[in-house]
XYZ file of C-alpha atoms in Angstrom:
725
model
C 37.302 32.824 -5.320
C 34.878 30.512 -3.475
C 30.794 31.598 -3.370
C 31.070 31.769 -0.104
C 34.107 33.564 0.374
C 32.828 35.669 -2.820
C 29.549 36.427 -0.630
C 31.278 37.563 2.691
C 34.132 40.261 1.059
C 31.055 41.612 -1.021
C 29.081 41.961 2.628
C 32.227 43.564 4.017
C 32.591 45.757 0.581
C 29.166 47.026 1.457
C 28.458 46.965 4.449
C 28.105 51.066 5.376
C 28.247 52.855 8.407
C 26.274 52.299 11.292
C 24.275 55.912 12.219
C 25.434 56.974 16.026
C 22.911 58.851 17.403
C 24.539 62.481 18.690
C 24.793 62.650 22.021
C 23.398 66.056 23.383
C 25.380 68.437 24.855
C 29.195 68.498 25.487
C 30.961 66.012 27.038
C 31.859 67.822 29.778
C 27.685 67.113 30.087
C 27.489 63.430 30.275
C 30.972 62.646 31.743
C 30.481 60.070 34.363
C 26.328 60.190 33.745
C 26.744 55.949 34.587
C 28.921 56.483 37.379
C 27.858 56.865 40.862
C 30.788 59.233 42.110
C 31.122 61.760 43.978
C 28.445 64.061 42.603
C 26.239 60.899 42.718
C 27.540 60.473 46.054
C 26.328 64.197 47.525
C 23.022 63.806 45.971
C 22.139 60.340 47.168
C 23.920 59.953 50.252
C 23.825 62.111 54.129
C 27.044 64.058 54.912
C 27.485 61.201 57.157
C 27.752 58.832 55.014
C 29.370 60.829 52.290
C 32.212 62.087 55.004
C 32.411 58.152 56.028
C 32.968 56.831 52.208
C 35.853 59.224 51.249
C 37.824 58.750 53.849
C 37.027 55.044 53.726
C 38.017 56.066 49.439
C 41.433 57.879 50.461
C 42.625 56.271 53.876
C 41.330 52.911 53.734
C 38.983 53.469 57.052
C 36.590 50.478 57.640
C 32.638 51.067 57.112
C 30.507 50.200 59.790
C 27.637 48.141 59.030
C 25.360 50.984 59.374
C 27.030 53.298 56.934
C 27.463 50.328 54.415
C 23.281 49.882 54.784
C 23.215 54.201 53.917
C 25.625 53.871 51.038
C 23.652 50.560 49.341
C 20.505 52.703 49.797
C 21.434 55.686 48.091
C 23.156 53.749 45.537
C 20.285 51.913 44.518
C 17.761 55.024 44.068
C 20.761 56.102 42.188
C 20.580 52.846 39.876
C 16.957 52.698 40.171
C 16.690 56.357 38.433
C 19.272 55.737 35.918
C 17.221 52.145 34.451
C 19.125 49.820 35.862
C 17.282 46.637 37.383
C 20.287 44.258 38.105
C 23.530 44.530 40.364
C 26.182 42.335 40.137
C 29.836 41.875 41.636
C 32.590 43.096 38.716
C 36.061 41.263 39.290
C 38.533 40.618 37.180
C 40.138 36.404 37.756
C 42.862 34.851 36.366
C 41.035 34.530 33.121
C 42.006 37.802 31.953
C 39.104 39.421 31.591
C 36.118 39.801 33.710
C 33.320 38.163 35.288
C 30.030 38.677 36.948
C 27.309 37.373 38.335
C 23.873 39.526 38.063
C 20.950 39.362 40.587
C 17.957 41.390 40.778
C 16.750 44.525 42.940
C 13.312 42.787 42.973
C 12.271 40.325 45.718
C 9.058 39.154 46.632
C 7.074 41.315 49.522
C 5.079 38.566 51.012
C 2.221 40.180 49.645
C 2.226 38.829 45.737
C 4.528 41.578 45.226
C 7.557 42.586 44.811
C 10.094 45.301 46.350
C 13.468 46.995 45.192
C 16.502 45.939 47.660
C 19.803 46.041 48.034
C 21.356 46.258 51.122
C 24.550 46.870 52.339
C 25.512 43.137 53.469
C 24.987 42.785 49.573
C 26.811 45.913 49.107
C 30.060 44.839 50.635
C 30.609 41.067 49.666
C 29.296 38.131 47.979
C 30.191 34.676 47.861
C 29.909 33.622 43.871
C 31.019 29.892 42.557
C 34.154 29.567 42.859
C 34.736 26.402 41.405
C 35.168 26.667 37.428
C 38.050 29.904 38.027
C 41.819 29.548 37.194
C 43.251 29.029 40.487
C 46.376 27.006 40.232
C 45.777 24.358 43.234
C 44.580 27.048 45.838
C 40.905 24.666 46.228
C 39.664 22.257 45.242
C 37.016 21.888 42.442
C 34.372 20.603 44.555
C 35.304 23.593 46.686
C 33.320 26.406 45.214
C 33.305 28.945 47.674
C 34.987 31.909 47.308
C 33.943 35.490 47.995
C 33.664 39.049 45.816
C 34.396 42.007 48.352
C 33.710 45.801 47.245
C 36.479 47.757 46.472
C 35.389 51.461 47.232
C 38.330 52.961 45.873
C 37.054 52.536 42.559
C 33.653 53.702 41.638
C 30.368 51.871 40.643
C 29.264 52.141 37.299
C 25.981 51.175 35.095
C 26.180 49.040 31.831
C 23.030 48.577 29.854
C 21.088 47.878 33.156
C 22.935 46.310 34.850
C 24.462 48.499 38.489
C 28.427 46.962 38.094
C 30.217 47.228 41.265
C 33.958 46.805 41.126
C 35.607 44.063 43.560
C 37.860 42.017 44.961
C 38.071 37.936 44.205
C 39.719 36.221 47.164
C 39.312 32.306 48.452
C 38.137 30.924 51.309
C 41.657 30.678 52.659
C 41.747 34.756 52.115
C 44.102 34.028 48.903
C 44.288 36.207 45.794
C 42.062 35.047 43.178
C 42.392 37.656 41.155
C 44.460 40.832 39.716
C 43.112 43.441 41.239
C 43.970 41.803 45.485
C 47.425 42.098 44.327
C 47.451 45.428 42.540
C 46.041 47.101 45.667
C 48.614 45.298 47.734
C 51.136 46.870 44.970
C 49.580 50.330 45.572
C 49.944 50.087 49.168
C 53.693 49.182 49.163
C 54.766 51.618 46.375
C 53.019 54.794 48.886
C 54.713 53.450 51.853
C 57.898 52.413 50.785
C 57.966 56.238 48.542
C 56.431 58.265 51.441
C 59.025 57.539 53.517
C 61.619 58.544 50.721
C 60.005 62.106 50.265
C 60.053 62.955 53.584
C 63.876 63.551 52.937
C 62.614 66.557 51.290
C 59.394 67.681 51.869
C 57.940 66.509 55.345
C 54.475 67.503 54.597
C 53.968 64.763 51.689
C 51.456 62.266 53.247
C 50.748 60.129 49.744
C 51.771 59.061 47.211
C 50.121 57.687 44.005
C 50.605 55.066 41.318
C 49.120 56.778 37.920
C 48.824 54.352 35.189
C 47.739 56.106 31.407
C 47.394 53.415 29.019
C 47.298 53.213 25.560
C 45.647 50.515 23.471
C 46.080 49.147 19.970
C 43.694 46.859 18.086
C 42.673 45.713 15.674
C 39.023 45.756 12.558
C 38.306 43.340 10.549
C 34.831 43.219 9.242
C 32.221 41.198 10.935
C 31.328 38.805 7.926
C 34.855 37.961 6.604
C 35.663 37.136 10.605
C 32.547 34.804 10.228
C 34.346 32.702 8.092
C 37.896 32.393 9.324
C 37.985 29.591 11.922
C 41.222 30.714 13.360
C 40.446 34.718 13.657
C 37.180 33.160 15.729
C 38.718 30.658 18.229
C 42.550 31.903 18.383
C 42.541 35.466 17.142
C 44.910 35.265 15.106
C 45.391 33.973 11.577
C 47.212 30.713 11.170
C 48.008 30.860 7.905
C 47.687 33.501 5.014
C 50.153 34.871 2.652
C 51.210 38.479 3.275
C 49.203 40.798 0.981
C 51.213 42.723 -2.455
C 51.058 46.016 -0.021
C 50.843 45.835 3.679
C 52.220 48.469 5.749
C 55.750 49.284 3.366
C 54.585 52.679 2.631
C 53.595 53.860 6.143
C 50.265 55.372 4.310
C 48.379 54.165 7.338
C 49.803 55.890 10.321
C 48.375 59.238 11.734
C 45.850 58.658 7.955
C 42.362 59.770 7.769
C 40.689 57.756 9.842
C 38.192 55.549 7.533
C 34.661 56.503 8.150
C 32.926 53.921 9.023
C 35.636 53.317 12.033
C 34.641 56.870 12.657
C 32.181 55.742 13.678
C 32.161 52.797 15.637
C 35.002 55.573 17.226
C 32.648 58.075 18.010
C 30.264 55.598 19.891
C 32.964 54.328 21.428
C 34.089 57.585 22.954
C 30.538 58.173 23.557
C 29.906 55.435 26.014
C 33.302 55.486 27.371
C 32.882 59.057 28.485
C 29.332 58.457 30.222
C 31.336 55.496 32.055
C 34.233 58.163 33.604
C 36.520 56.965 31.277
C 38.291 59.945 30.212
C 39.415 58.962 26.742
C 41.363 61.175 25.018
C 43.657 60.128 21.723
C 42.690 58.273 18.802
C 44.572 57.570 15.618
C 45.459 54.691 12.835
C 48.254 52.983 14.124
C 51.334 51.515 11.378
C 49.281 48.346 10.096
C 46.202 48.188 8.446
C 43.251 48.404 9.574
C 45.021 48.979 13.139
C 44.374 52.092 15.399
C 44.932 53.239 19.108
C 42.374 54.621 21.974
C 44.240 56.646 24.861
C 42.724 58.194 27.991
C 43.981 61.307 30.425
C 46.074 59.263 33.207
C 44.701 58.154 36.236
C 45.074 56.615 39.317
C 46.729 53.025 38.141
C 44.230 50.805 40.565
C 41.179 53.041 38.350
C 43.265 53.241 35.485
C 43.083 49.270 35.179
C 39.770 48.788 35.713
C 39.007 51.564 33.569
C 40.698 50.026 30.430
C 39.310 45.608 31.424
C 35.861 47.635 30.742
C 37.204 49.272 27.909
C 37.891 46.016 26.003
C 34.376 44.320 26.998
C 32.639 47.540 25.736
C 34.747 47.772 22.240
C 33.682 44.657 21.327
C 29.918 45.458 22.036
C 30.364 48.420 19.952
C 31.793 47.136 17.063
C 29.782 44.385 16.421
C 26.701 47.407 16.467
C 28.748 48.483 13.321
C 29.382 44.862 11.995
C 33.103 45.240 12.932
C 35.049 43.028 15.388
C 37.653 43.921 17.142
C 40.666 41.945 17.822
C 42.950 42.328 21.220
C 45.551 39.580 19.842
C 48.923 40.745 19.646
C 49.996 39.091 16.357
C 46.970 38.540 14.534
C 48.500 38.956 10.978
C 51.529 38.215 9.909
C 54.501 40.558 8.794
C 52.762 43.385 9.673
C 52.689 45.449 13.017
C 50.842 43.761 15.868
C 49.525 45.597 19.208
C 51.140 46.550 22.652
C 49.267 48.128 25.053
C 52.079 50.893 26.392
C 51.791 51.593 30.592
C 52.867 54.624 30.957
C 53.749 55.220 34.728
C 54.755 57.452 37.409
C 54.454 58.374 40.256
C 52.891 61.450 42.335
C 52.883 62.871 45.667
C 48.982 64.412 47.423
C 51.197 67.568 47.961
C 51.063 67.635 43.666
C 54.595 66.232 42.984
C 55.976 64.331 40.265
C 58.230 62.705 41.794
C 59.463 61.487 38.027
C 59.493 65.172 37.162
C 62.657 67.463 37.339
C 62.473 70.371 39.993
C 63.187 73.919 39.577
C 66.154 73.771 42.650
C 68.730 71.631 43.972
C 66.858 69.237 46.280
C 63.933 69.257 43.931
C 66.447 67.609 41.327
C 67.852 65.653 44.242
C 64.576 63.957 44.498
C 63.727 63.676 41.023
C 67.591 61.771 40.528
C 66.621 59.799 43.758
C 63.104 58.375 42.501
C 64.505 57.349 38.600
C 67.838 55.651 40.125
C 65.215 53.704 42.153
C 63.196 52.935 39.392
C 66.224 51.732 37.253
C 67.736 49.919 39.888
C 64.527 47.826 40.663
C 64.281 47.666 36.680
C 67.477 46.487 36.419
C 67.632 43.526 39.596
C 63.891 42.487 38.222
C 64.397 42.480 34.927
C 63.411 38.697 33.739
C 60.505 38.983 36.286
C 59.622 42.670 34.467
C 59.539 40.607 31.389
C 57.567 37.265 32.622
C 54.934 39.558 34.222
C 54.363 40.351 30.207
C 55.017 37.140 28.463
C 52.087 35.057 27.450
C 51.211 32.813 24.185
C 50.241 35.546 22.270
C 52.413 38.257 23.413
C 55.190 35.652 22.179
C 54.304 36.502 18.979
C 55.078 40.237 19.650
C 58.284 40.559 21.448
C 61.000 41.074 19.709
C 59.464 40.545 16.077
C 61.549 43.899 15.295
C 58.308 45.914 15.195
C 57.883 46.111 19.267
C 60.397 45.531 22.088
C 62.634 43.006 22.719
C 62.534 39.670 25.155
C 65.509 41.083 26.909
C 64.096 44.188 29.271
C 66.528 47.417 28.946
C 65.130 51.301 29.937
C 66.223 54.217 27.309
C 66.925 57.435 29.470
C 68.519 59.261 26.563
C 71.910 60.586 25.930
C 71.592 63.745 28.556
C 70.343 61.950 31.134
C 72.702 58.838 30.670
C 75.574 61.227 30.816
C 74.101 63.649 33.946
C 74.028 59.832 35.876
C 77.714 59.024 34.667
C 78.292 62.178 35.986
C 77.402 61.677 39.280
C 78.674 58.449 39.737
C 82.074 59.273 38.510
C 82.186 63.165 41.084
C 83.817 62.467 44.325
C 84.033 64.475 47.771
C 83.752 68.190 47.922
C 83.723 68.504 44.246
C 79.942 66.542 44.179
C 78.241 68.292 47.004
C 78.149 71.255 49.144
C 76.389 73.961 51.359
C 76.147 77.602 50.681
C 76.668 79.510 53.500
C 72.760 79.156 54.728
C 73.488 75.617 54.941
C 71.938 75.262 51.632
C 73.427 72.370 49.232
C 74.529 72.696 45.973
C 75.187 69.289 44.016
C 77.020 69.629 40.434
C 75.834 68.416 37.804
C 71.887 68.471 38.845
C 71.312 72.360 38.309
C 70.868 72.206 34.420
C 68.058 69.422 35.073
C 64.726 70.873 33.380
C 66.408 72.874 30.652
C 68.102 69.623 29.120
C 64.919 67.989 29.516
C 63.011 69.692 27.791
C 64.926 69.229 24.382
C 65.291 65.518 25.515
C 61.590 63.768 26.115
C 62.253 62.034 22.723
C 61.909 57.838 22.852
C 63.622 55.002 21.931
C 60.517 53.007 19.864
C 62.876 49.734 20.283
C 63.309 49.542 24.179
C 60.636 48.101 26.527
C 61.157 50.874 29.347
C 61.958 53.970 28.702
C 62.007 57.277 30.252
C 60.192 59.902 28.229
C 60.904 62.795 30.182
C 58.259 62.814 33.320
C 57.076 59.140 33.097
C 58.052 55.351 32.270
C 56.664 54.023 29.583
C 56.173 50.469 29.474
C 55.999 49.124 26.203
C 55.748 45.179 26.490
C 52.643 44.639 27.874
C 51.010 42.915 25.413
C 47.158 44.412 23.602
C 45.015 42.105 25.376
C 47.037 41.751 28.757
C 45.318 42.582 31.856
C 47.752 46.168 32.545
C 47.598 45.146 36.545
C 50.023 42.388 35.980
C 52.637 44.396 34.881
C 51.373 47.178 37.453
C 52.201 44.905 40.791
C 55.692 43.783 39.248
C 56.494 47.242 38.690
C 55.147 48.331 42.055
C 56.392 45.777 44.350
C 60.383 46.103 42.901
C 60.212 49.967 43.117
C 58.977 49.558 46.635
C 61.268 47.195 47.352
C 64.233 48.839 46.572
C 63.545 52.262 47.763
C 62.797 50.464 51.539
C 66.096 49.594 51.221
C 67.655 53.103 49.702
C 65.564 53.840 52.865
C 67.811 51.771 54.930
C 70.894 52.630 53.581
C 70.876 56.365 54.193
C 69.156 56.331 57.128
C 72.548 54.335 58.435
C 74.614 56.567 56.824
C 72.856 59.476 59.005
C 72.826 57.619 61.671
C 76.279 57.107 62.001
C 76.760 61.286 61.786
C 76.437 61.815 57.620
C 74.440 64.574 56.247
C 71.242 63.754 55.417
C 72.517 64.801 51.759
C 75.637 63.454 51.695
C 74.027 60.374 52.566
C 71.319 60.715 49.681
C 74.350 61.165 47.304
C 76.469 58.320 48.260
C 73.978 55.715 48.207
C 73.007 56.498 44.508
C 76.487 57.273 43.548
C 76.653 53.338 44.035
C 72.898 51.993 42.627
C 73.475 55.098 39.589
C 77.223 52.460 39.128
C 75.193 48.872 39.859
C 72.368 49.426 37.341
C 74.592 50.274 34.098
C 73.936 47.430 32.673
C 70.095 48.741 32.514
C 71.060 51.385 30.665
C 70.693 51.305 26.763
C 70.165 53.391 24.102
C 70.962 51.814 21.083
C 68.615 49.566 18.431
C 66.957 46.878 20.801
C 66.115 45.074 17.303
C 70.137 43.963 16.602
C 71.585 40.967 17.267
C 74.860 43.014 18.594
C 72.088 43.833 20.862
C 71.868 40.022 22.020
C 74.983 39.588 22.635
C 75.849 42.514 24.386
C 72.683 41.909 26.813
C 74.138 38.031 27.831
C 77.388 40.120 28.361
C 75.877 41.958 30.647
C 74.186 39.443 32.726
C 70.668 40.647 31.724
C 67.967 37.966 31.580
C 68.115 36.564 27.509
C 65.885 33.553 28.113
C 62.572 33.728 25.501
C 61.210 30.652 25.747
C 57.841 31.558 27.624
C 56.911 28.705 29.942
C 60.864 28.478 31.195
C 60.392 32.799 31.435
C 57.716 31.816 33.879
C 60.309 30.678 36.626
C 61.190 33.993 37.171
C 57.636 34.480 39.809
C 58.921 31.370 41.496
C 63.531 32.568 42.008
C 64.161 33.010 45.533
C 64.468 36.715 45.532
C 61.007 37.282 43.800
C 59.743 35.160 46.838
C 61.755 37.118 49.057
C 60.583 40.726 47.485
C 56.496 39.627 46.758
C 56.700 39.024 50.794
C 58.206 41.385 52.309
C 56.245 43.987 50.653
C 53.116 41.980 51.457
C 52.116 41.608 47.656
C 51.737 37.382 47.606
C 53.011 35.122 49.309
C 54.213 32.005 48.153
C 51.393 29.862 47.516
C 49.471 32.657 45.708
C 52.807 32.579 43.467
C 53.317 29.036 43.373
C 49.349 28.931 41.732
C 49.406 32.059 39.984
C 52.433 30.065 37.973
C 50.691 27.623 37.344
C 47.803 29.180 36.043
C 50.736 30.993 33.464
C 52.001 27.281 32.622
C 47.934 26.077 32.663
C 47.042 28.836 30.019
C 49.710 28.871 28.294
C 49.154 24.956 27.381
C 45.339 25.650 26.087
C 46.383 28.412 24.175
C 49.311 26.489 22.560
C 46.553 23.407 22.817
C 43.252 25.046 21.020
C 45.921 26.893 18.182
C 47.208 23.090 17.138
C 43.587 21.713 16.651
C 42.653 24.924 14.926
C 45.667 24.456 12.693
C 45.166 21.038 11.814
C 41.438 20.766 10.990
C 41.842 23.961 8.474
C 45.323 22.010 7.216
C 43.333 18.848 7.304
C 39.593 19.800 6.173
C 40.332 22.318 4.283
C 43.341 23.509 2.650
C 44.530 20.228 1.437
C 41.026 19.007 0.113
C 40.881 22.518 -1.963
C 44.411 21.874 -3.175
C 44.163 18.619 -4.266
C 40.961 19.400 -6.276
C 42.747 21.890 -7.828
C 45.564 19.461 -8.314
C 42.705 17.079 -9.970
C 41.986 19.844 -12.287
C 45.713 20.311 -13.353
C 45.818 16.585 -14.712
C 42.733 15.934 -15.798
C 43.878 19.429 -18.203
C 47.464 17.903 -19.061
C 45.580 14.552 -19.218
C 43.474 15.828 -22.368
C 46.361 18.002 -23.429
C 48.249 14.957 -24.343
C 45.452 14.181 -26.083
C 46.259 16.440 -28.820
C 50.033 16.714 -30.168
C 52.245 19.577 -30.386
C 51.065 20.771 -26.714
C 53.785 21.183 -23.590
C 52.247 20.273 -20.934
C 55.582 20.651 -18.799
C 54.873 23.796 -16.584
C 51.310 22.393 -15.532
C 53.412 19.422 -14.628
C 55.617 20.938 -12.495
C 53.150 22.900 -10.687
C 51.273 20.001 -9.586
C 54.941 18.265 -8.543
C 54.833 21.330 -5.924
C 51.350 21.202 -4.939
C 51.627 17.400 -4.154
C 55.008 18.509 -2.644
C 53.711 21.083 -0.345
C 50.486 18.891 0.823
C 52.221 16.020 1.452
C 54.516 18.105 3.744
C 51.857 19.872 5.463
C 49.906 15.895 5.233
C 53.672 15.225 7.449
C 53.844 18.263 9.700
C 50.419 18.510 10.452
C 50.648 14.602 12.022
C 53.938 15.310 13.273
C 52.062 17.964 15.575
C 49.133 15.819 16.394
C 51.931 12.940 17.767
C 53.755 15.870 19.972
C 50.894 16.999 21.286
C 49.048 13.543 22.588
C 52.488 13.173 24.141
C 52.620 16.400 25.597
C 49.076 15.652 27.240
C 50.422 12.400 29.029
C 52.256 14.903 30.810
C 50.977 15.372 34.282
C 53.659 18.187 35.817
C 51.825 21.825 34.184
C 55.769 23.736 34.108
C 57.000 20.306 31.833
C 53.492 20.137 29.612
C 53.836 23.982 29.346
C 57.510 23.347 28.197
C 56.718 20.118 25.649
C 53.977 22.483 24.282
C 56.782 25.500 23.246
C 59.561 23.062 22.192
C 57.807 20.451 20.305
C 53.908 21.188 19.549
C 54.109 24.991 18.609
C 57.512 25.142 16.540
C 55.436 22.370 14.113
C 52.838 25.836 13.460
C 54.768 28.453 11.329
C 56.460 24.895 9.841
C 53.103 23.459 8.448
C 51.900 27.917 7.227
C 55.315 28.315 5.092
C 53.569 25.208 2.955
C 49.676 26.604 3.390
C 50.807 30.450 2.210
C 52.807 28.490 -0.582
C 49.435 26.710 -1.715
C 47.655 29.913 -1.606
C 49.872 31.734 -4.282
C 49.069 28.731 -6.593
C 45.665 27.472 -5.883
C 43.296 29.141 -8.567
C 41.823 32.168 -6.621
C 37.961 31.102 -7.062
C 38.384 27.442 -4.920
C 40.426 29.467 -2.226
C 38.657 28.645 1.055
C 39.577 31.580 3.094
C 39.454 35.492 2.881
C 42.811 37.163 2.266
C 45.021 39.461 3.283
C 44.470 41.903 1.064
C 40.280 41.060 1.498
C 40.713 41.116 5.451
C 43.142 44.122 5.657
C 42.042 46.838 3.246
C 38.261 46.709 2.936
C 36.228 49.548 5.167
């Protein structure tokens, strides 16, 4: 191998696990110690201030200026005692990451010294420079003003020596420029709609919470090898590289013993997570070599999403300490599984009821069926939009790749639950619903639901939206995604469906029908209407693709075209009616999606072109010249046969010629696409004429990797990237 590659591989082999300082005490002793949670609030705030803040957190009651000042004083004191010297409004712009601008607590006191200051005004609102964040045309570049405003529902926390205050980010004219604002709106929308429906069954319900449990998959690669792979450094994935002879085919990595060096990284990551209040629970090897997963306990969706964004940031920091690099790209390596971020989603009431869990009485089971059917119906009506919420230039490589959910949204319920719904849809009259002597209703087909679900919680891993006993698992979300995007669409669609459901039921009740009978009649029609979204078979099969078309599901696979779903009339109407997005906000966000897609494909094209022409072709030509010299010298000696060497030279020449031709074609296509001003058309051009060249170029490079002398091949190979510890 090349000298540089040899040094990097040798460095990777000889890396040892970085010692981790063992935390003092048990996790319960240090959990949340870097969070200004309720325990810290009680200690650093007076009772009146504490009660006012809790009221704001739970009920959205506005804070007075005096209360805000009192909170800021207590938060400042807590932060200073925990080593903080700066504060920042921590928000989630449309870049997909997080943003922060640090300000010092220290302020000149006018006497040659400084004082630590932090007022309620600084806590509640700031004015960061908004000029360089994606906005989709909502504001002009020369108009930099934007506002970040405190989200009291998500507690402040300390990273290193900075107090981080979770905030929303809006434009000067009030439009959302982040993920948190619409997520909070969608949470409020589903709360309002679900609470109204819950009161059919329990008048005591005052609030419904949206819960999220994410599962974060990721790869680890040695930092020294990552540093000599420009494609990994700049795009997050390998744009070339022949498969290793051994990859995941033996299935020996999945749930296997965690390597020592990786375990050291995981332990430090978990320690930091727990101190930041992230309730991490599960860790294990995933299917592919060097692939792992981390998952926490369920939390309220807003907090869970903040925690996932925070996790992705600290993962990177801690990985570097252990001489690793974290890869969150959905498909960093060809030929092995990619990474997702499964979003386990459910709804629960303030009375402690999981609305997607079966009950013990007919009424509880009718409530369960009501919410189950409304969710399925929402997914059916907006299956294209749900797909748009998880599509991206990076997740495009994973969806439909026969190791992840297909690019067609369907819902797995399991044969027994499906049978219950089919029985309800087919039943009629008094056989379906009746009342006993005490006027307590009975409903055929649902009394045995708890029993059947005990043995019906298996999951279909080819299903993008699977019911798993007491929740739905949205498996199509990408590992690098902000969970909020999928949760916004799901919450809003369900809220919209529940609102329509209640209107239909109320109309029947007003016409004189008993409540339970009215609910049954509406559910029956909904079950029949949303039947096309239910699919319990193999989502990877060609037969399903054909069947999905017949069922009228959205089967579009072009990412730029899928983004159109955000601007469909029914989408605009739904988001508008639920108060989650205005038309202007949706148009802007879709523009950002097209622009981001273009930029990511553009970067990949530039990196691939550079590697192909400045690394691969010269090395292949060098090896070709060595073979030509060998053939020439062999010709000087009688009796030597150089036919195999000549054939090899021809193969190298053919592959290098094709690389040069295809790279030139890709560059020309990129130049044409760059002249297109309208962003949607540009994204389509990049998809149709630029990205299609990538695999064609890669095919020839990977063939050369098999031919060219390993001693001069310039890039670390898959066997080196995936199997070193």
